[in-house]
Amino acid sequence: MEFLLATGIGIVTACAIYLMLRGRTFAVVLGLSLFGYAVNVFIFVMGRLWTNAQPILAGNTTVADPLPQALVLTAIVIGFATTGFVIELALRSNHESGSDHVDGHEPRAVQGRRPVAPQAGGATDV
């Protein structure tokens, strides 16, 4: 089970990094959100799953650590707020610059390439 969780967290982190390296603002916002989810799952998994354990020290019994849950719940609330803020910034940037690229400029065409023009004498539609 630990291998499955580690692999899942690794795949989500890899997808998040791929999306953050894209040039479009929506992909960057989605990548940041995925990365936040991967970190939250990592923190939650580090706290381990305890059964029949009290979160408060009571005698000589097994005690579960409530700190990872508190950290993850706080991170989720803060993550929603920052995601909404970043989406609003991306929409505003798109409106102001007319482009959804991170740097605000469309990529230039490769030097030496010309657009392909339709050839004369080709098949015609009937």
Coordinates of N, CA and C in Angstrom, one line a residue:
M1 N 0.8 -1.2 0.0 CA 0.0 0.0 0.0 C 0.9 1.3 0.0
E2 N 2.0 1.2 0.7 CA 2.9 2.4 0.7 C 3.4 2.7 -0.7
F3 N 3.8 1.6 -1.4 CA 4.3 1.8 -2.8 C 3.2 2.5 -3.6
L4 N 2.0 2.0 -3.5 CA 0.9 2.6 -4.3 C 0.7 4.1 -4.0
L5 N 0.7 4.4 -2.7 CA 0.5 5.8 -2.3 C 1.7 6.7 -2.8
A6 N 2.9 6.2 -2.6 CA 4.1 6.9 -3.1 C 4.0 7.1 -4.6
T7 N 3.6 6.1 -5.3 CA 3.5 6.2 -6.8 C 2.5 7.2 -7.2
G8 N 1.3 7.1 -6.5 CA 0.3 8.1 -6.8 C 0.7 9.5 -6.6
I9 N 1.3 9.7 -5.5 CA 1.8 11.1 -5.1 C 2.8 11.5 -6.2
G10 N 3.7 10.6 -6.6 CA 4.7 11.0 -7.6 C 4.1 11.3 -8.9
I11 N 3.1 10.5 -9.3 CA 2.4 10.8 -10.6 C 1.7 12.2 -10.6
V12 N 1.0 12.4 -9.5 CA 0.3 13.7 -9.4 C 1.3 14.9 -9.4
T13 N 2.5 14.7 -8.7 CA 3.5 15.7 -8.7 C 4.1 15.9 -10.1
A14 N 4.4 14.8 -10.8 CA 4.9 14.9 -12.1 C 4.0 15.7 -13.1
C15 N 2.7 15.4 -13.0 CA 1.7 16.1 -13.8 C 1.6 17.5 -13.5
A16 N 1.7 17.8 -12.2 CA 1.7 19.2 -11.7 C 2.9 20.0 -12.3
I17 N 4.1 19.4 -12.2 CA 5.3 20.1 -12.7 C 5.2 20.3 -14.2
Y18 N 4.7 19.3 -15.0 CA 4.5 19.4 -16.4 C 3.6 20.6 -16.7
L19 N 2.5 20.7 -16.0 CA 1.5 21.8 -16.2 C 2.1 23.1 -15.9
M20 N 2.9 23.2 -14.8 CA 3.4 24.5 -14.4 C 4.5 25.0 -15.4
L21 N 5.1 24.0 -16.2 CA 6.1 24.4 -17.2 C 5.5 24.8 -18.5
R22 N 4.2 24.7 -18.6 CA 3.5 25.1 -19.9 C 3.5 26.6 -19.9
G23 N 3.2 27.2 -21.1 CA 3.2 28.6 -21.2 C 1.8 29.3 -21.0
R24 N 0.8 28.5 -20.8 CA -0.6 29.1 -20.7 C -0.9 29.3 -19.2
T25 N -1.6 30.3 -18.9 CA -1.9 30.6 -17.5 C -2.9 29.6 -16.9
F26 N -3.9 29.1 -17.6 CA -4.8 28.1 -17.0 C -4.0 26.8 -16.7
A27 N -3.1 26.4 -17.5 CA -2.3 25.2 -17.2 C -1.4 25.4 -16.0
V28 N -0.9 26.6 -15.8 CA -0.1 26.9 -14.6 C -0.9 26.9 -13.4
V29 N -2.1 27.5 -13.4 CA -3.0 27.5 -12.3 C -3.4 26.0 -11.9
L30 N -3.7 25.2 -12.9 CA -4.1 23.8 -12.7 C -2.9 23.1 -12.1
G31 N -1.7 23.3 -12.6 CA -0.5 22.7 -12.1 C -0.3 23.0 -10.6
L32 N -0.5 24.3 -10.3 CA -0.3 24.7 -8.9 C -1.3 24.0 -8.0
S33 N -2.5 23.9 -8.5 CA -3.6 23.2 -7.7 C -3.2 21.8 -7.5
L34 N -2.8 21.1 -8.5 CA -2.4 19.7 -8.4 C -1.2 19.5 -7.5
F35 N -0.3 20.4 -7.5 CA 0.9 20.3 -6.7 C 0.5 20.5 -5.2
G36 N -0.5 21.4 -5.0 CA -1.0 21.6 -3.6 C -1.7 20.3 -3.1
Y37 N -2.5 19.7 -4.0 CA -3.1 18.4 -3.6 C -2.1 17.3 -3.3
A38 N -1.0 17.3 -4.1 CA 0.0 16.2 -3.8 C 0.7 16.5 -2.5
V39 N 1.0 17.7 -2.2 CA 1.6 18.1 -0.9 C 0.6 17.7 0.3
N40 N -0.7 18.0 0.1 CA -1.6 17.7 1.1 C -1.7 16.2 1.4
V41 N -1.8 15.4 0.3 CA -1.8 14.0 0.5 C -0.6 13.5 1.2
F42 N 0.6 14.0 0.8 CA 1.9 13.6 1.4 C 1.9 13.9 2.9
I43 N 1.4 15.1 3.3 CA 1.4 15.4 4.7 C 0.4 14.5 5.4
F44 N -0.8 14.3 4.8 CA -1.8 13.4 5.4 C -1.3 12.0 5.6
V45 N -0.5 11.5 4.6 CA 0.0 10.1 4.7 C 1.1 10.0 5.7
M46 N 1.9 11.1 5.9 CA 2.9 11.1 6.9 C 2.4 10.9 8.3
G47 N 1.1 11.4 8.5 CA 0.5 11.2 9.9 C 0.0 9.8 10.2
R48 N 0.0 9.0 9.2 CA -0.4 7.6 9.3 C -1.9 7.5 9.7
L49 N -2.5 6.3 9.4 CA -3.8 6.0 9.7 C -3.8 5.2 11.0
W50 N -4.5 5.8 12.0 CA -4.5 5.1 13.3 C -6.0 4.7 13.5
T51 N -6.1 3.4 14.1 CA -7.4 2.9 14.4 C -7.5 2.7 15.9
N52 N -8.6 3.0 16.5 CA -8.8 2.9 18.0 C -7.7 3.6 18.8
A53 N -7.3 4.8 18.3 CA -6.3 5.6 19.0 C -7.0 7.0 19.3
Q54 N -6.7 7.4 20.5 CA -7.3 8.7 20.9 C -6.3 9.9 20.4
P55 N -6.9 11.0 20.0 CA -6.1 12.1 19.6 C -5.5 12.9 20.8
I56 N -6.0 12.6 22.0 CA -5.6 13.3 23.2 C -4.9 12.2 24.1
L57 N -3.8 12.6 24.7 CA -3.1 11.7 25.6 C -4.0 11.4 26.8
A58 N -4.3 10.1 26.9 CA -5.2 9.6 28.1 C -4.6 8.3 28.6
G59 N -3.8 8.4 29.6 CA -3.3 7.2 30.2 C -2.1 6.6 29.4
N60 N -2.1 5.3 29.4 CA -1.0 4.5 28.7 C -1.5 3.9 27.4
T61 N -2.4 4.6 26.7 CA -3.0 4.0 25.4 C -2.2 4.6 24.2
T62 N -2.6 4.0 23.1 CA -2.0 4.5 21.8 C -2.6 5.9 21.5
V63 N -1.8 6.8 21.0 CA -2.2 8.1 20.7 C -2.0 8.4 19.2
A64 N -3.0 9.0 18.6 CA -2.9 9.4 17.2 C -2.5 10.9 17.1
D65 N -1.7 11.2 16.1 CA -1.3 12.6 16.0 C -2.3 13.4 15.2
P66 N -2.9 14.4 15.8 CA -3.9 15.2 15.0 C -3.3 16.3 14.2
L67 N -2.0 16.6 14.3 CA -1.4 17.7 13.7 C -1.5 17.6 12.1
P68 N -1.2 16.4 11.5 CA -1.3 16.3 10.0 C -2.7 16.7 9.5
Q69 N -3.7 16.2 10.2 CA -5.1 16.6 9.8 C -5.3 18.1 9.9
A70 N -4.9 18.7 11.0 CA -5.1 20.1 11.1 C -4.3 20.9 10.0
L71 N -3.1 20.5 9.7 CA -2.3 21.1 8.7 C -3.0 21.0 7.3
V72 N -3.5 19.8 7.0 CA -4.1 19.6 5.7 C -5.4 20.4 5.6
L73 N -6.2 20.4 6.6 CA -7.5 21.1 6.5 C -7.2 22.6 6.4
T74 N -6.2 23.1 7.1 CA -5.9 24.6 6.9 C -5.3 24.8 5.5
A75 N -4.5 23.9 5.0 CA -3.9 24.1 3.7 C -5.0 24.1 2.6
I76 N -6.0 23.3 2.8 CA -7.1 23.2 1.8 C -7.9 24.5 1.8
V77 N -8.2 25.1 2.9 CA -8.9 26.3 3.0 C -8.1 27.5 2.3
I78 N -6.8 27.5 2.7 CA -6.0 28.6 2.1 C -5.8 28.3 0.6
G79 N -5.7 27.0 0.2 CA -5.5 26.7 -1.2 C -6.7 27.2 -2.1
F80 N -7.9 27.0 -1.5 CA -9.1 27.5 -2.3 C -9.1 29.0 -2.5
A81 N -8.7 29.7 -1.4 CA -8.6 31.2 -1.5 C -7.6 31.6 -2.5
T82 N -6.4 31.1 -2.4 CA -5.3 31.5 -3.3 C -5.6 31.1 -4.8
T83 N -6.2 29.9 -5.0 CA -6.6 29.5 -6.3 C -7.6 30.5 -6.9
G84 N -8.6 30.9 -6.2 CA -9.5 31.9 -6.7 C -8.8 33.2 -7.0
F85 N -7.9 33.6 -6.2 CA -7.2 34.8 -6.5 C -6.3 34.7 -7.7
V86 N -5.6 33.6 -7.9 CA -4.7 33.4 -9.0 C -5.5 33.3 -10.3
I87 N -6.7 32.7 -10.3 CA -7.6 32.6 -11.4 C -8.0 34.0 -11.8
E88 N -8.4 34.8 -10.9 CA -8.8 36.2 -11.2 C -7.6 37.0 -11.8
L89 N -6.4 36.8 -11.3 CA -5.3 37.5 -11.9 C -5.1 37.0 -13.3
A90 N -5.2 35.7 -13.6 CA -5.0 35.2 -14.9 C -6.1 35.7 -15.9
L91 N -7.3 35.8 -15.4 CA -8.4 36.4 -16.2 C -8.1 37.9 -16.5
R92 N -7.7 38.6 -15.5 CA -7.4 40.0 -15.7 C -6.2 40.2 -16.7
S93 N -5.2 39.4 -16.5 CA -4.0 39.5 -17.4 C -4.5 39.1 -18.9
N94 N -5.3 38.2 -19.0 CA -5.8 37.8 -20.3 C -6.6 39.0 -20.9
H95 N -7.4 39.6 -20.1 CA -8.2 40.7 -20.6 C -7.3 41.9 -21.0
E96 N -6.3 42.2 -20.2 CA -5.4 43.4 -20.4 C -4.5 43.1 -21.6
S97 N -3.9 41.9 -21.7 CA -2.9 41.7 -22.8 C -3.4 41.1 -24.0
G98 N -4.6 40.5 -23.9 CA -5.2 39.8 -25.1 C -4.6 38.4 -25.4
S99 N -3.8 37.9 -24.4 CA -3.1 36.6 -24.6 C -3.2 35.9 -23.3
D100 N -3.3 34.6 -23.4 CA -3.3 33.8 -22.1 C -1.9 33.2 -21.8
H101 N -0.9 33.6 -22.5 CA 0.5 33.2 -22.2 C 1.0 33.8 -21.0
V102 N 1.8 33.1 -20.3 CA 2.3 33.6 -19.0 C 3.1 34.9 -19.2
D103 N 3.9 35.0 -20.2 CA 4.6 36.3 -20.4 C 3.9 37.3 -21.2
G104 N 2.7 37.0 -21.7 CA 1.8 38.0 -22.4 C 2.1 38.1 -23.8
H105 N 3.0 37.3 -24.4 CA 3.3 37.3 -25.8 C 3.1 36.0 -26.5
E106 N 2.6 36.0 -27.7 CA 2.4 34.7 -28.4 C 3.8 34.3 -28.9
P107 N 4.1 33.0 -28.9 CA 5.4 32.6 -29.4 C 5.6 32.9 -30.9
R108 N 6.8 33.2 -31.2 CA 7.1 33.6 -32.6 C 7.2 32.3 -33.5
A109 N 6.9 32.4 -34.7 CA 7.0 31.3 -35.7 C 8.5 31.0 -35.8
V110 N 8.8 29.7 -36.1 CA 10.2 29.3 -36.3 C 10.8 30.0 -37.5
Q111 N 12.0 30.5 -37.3 CA 12.7 31.3 -38.4 C 12.9 30.4 -39.6
G112 N 12.6 30.9 -40.8 CA 12.9 30.1 -42.0 C 11.7 29.3 -42.5
R113 N 10.7 29.2 -41.7 CA 9.5 28.5 -42.1 C 8.5 29.5 -42.7
R114 N 7.9 29.1 -43.8 CA 6.9 29.9 -44.4 C 5.6 29.2 -44.3
P115 N 4.5 29.9 -44.3 CA 3.2 29.3 -44.3 C 3.0 28.5 -45.6
V116 N 2.4 27.4 -45.6 CA 2.1 26.6 -46.8 C 0.9 27.2 -47.5
A117 N 1.0 27.6 -48.8 CA -0.1 28.1 -49.5 C -0.7 27.0 -50.3
P118 N -2.0 27.0 -50.5 CA -2.7 26.0 -51.3 C -2.1 26.0 -52.8
Q119 N -1.9 24.8 -53.3 CA -1.4 24.7 -54.7 C -2.5 24.9 -55.7
A120 N -2.2 25.5 -56.8 CA -3.1 25.7 -57.9 C -3.3 24.4 -58.7
G121 N -4.5 24.2 -59.2 CA -4.7 23.1 -60.1 C -5.0 21.8 -59.3
G122 N -5.3 22.0 -58.0 CA -5.7 20.8 -57.2 C -7.1 20.4 -57.4
A123 N -7.6 19.4 -56.7 CA -9.0 19.0 -56.8 C -9.9 20.1 -56.4
T124 N -11.0 20.1 -57.1 CA -12.0 21.2 -56.8 C -13.3 20.5 -56.2
D125 N -14.0 21.2 -55.4 CA -15.2 20.7 -54.9 C -16.3 20.8 -55.9
V126 N -17.1 19.8 -56.0 CA -18.2 19.8 -57.0 C -19.5 19.9 -56.3

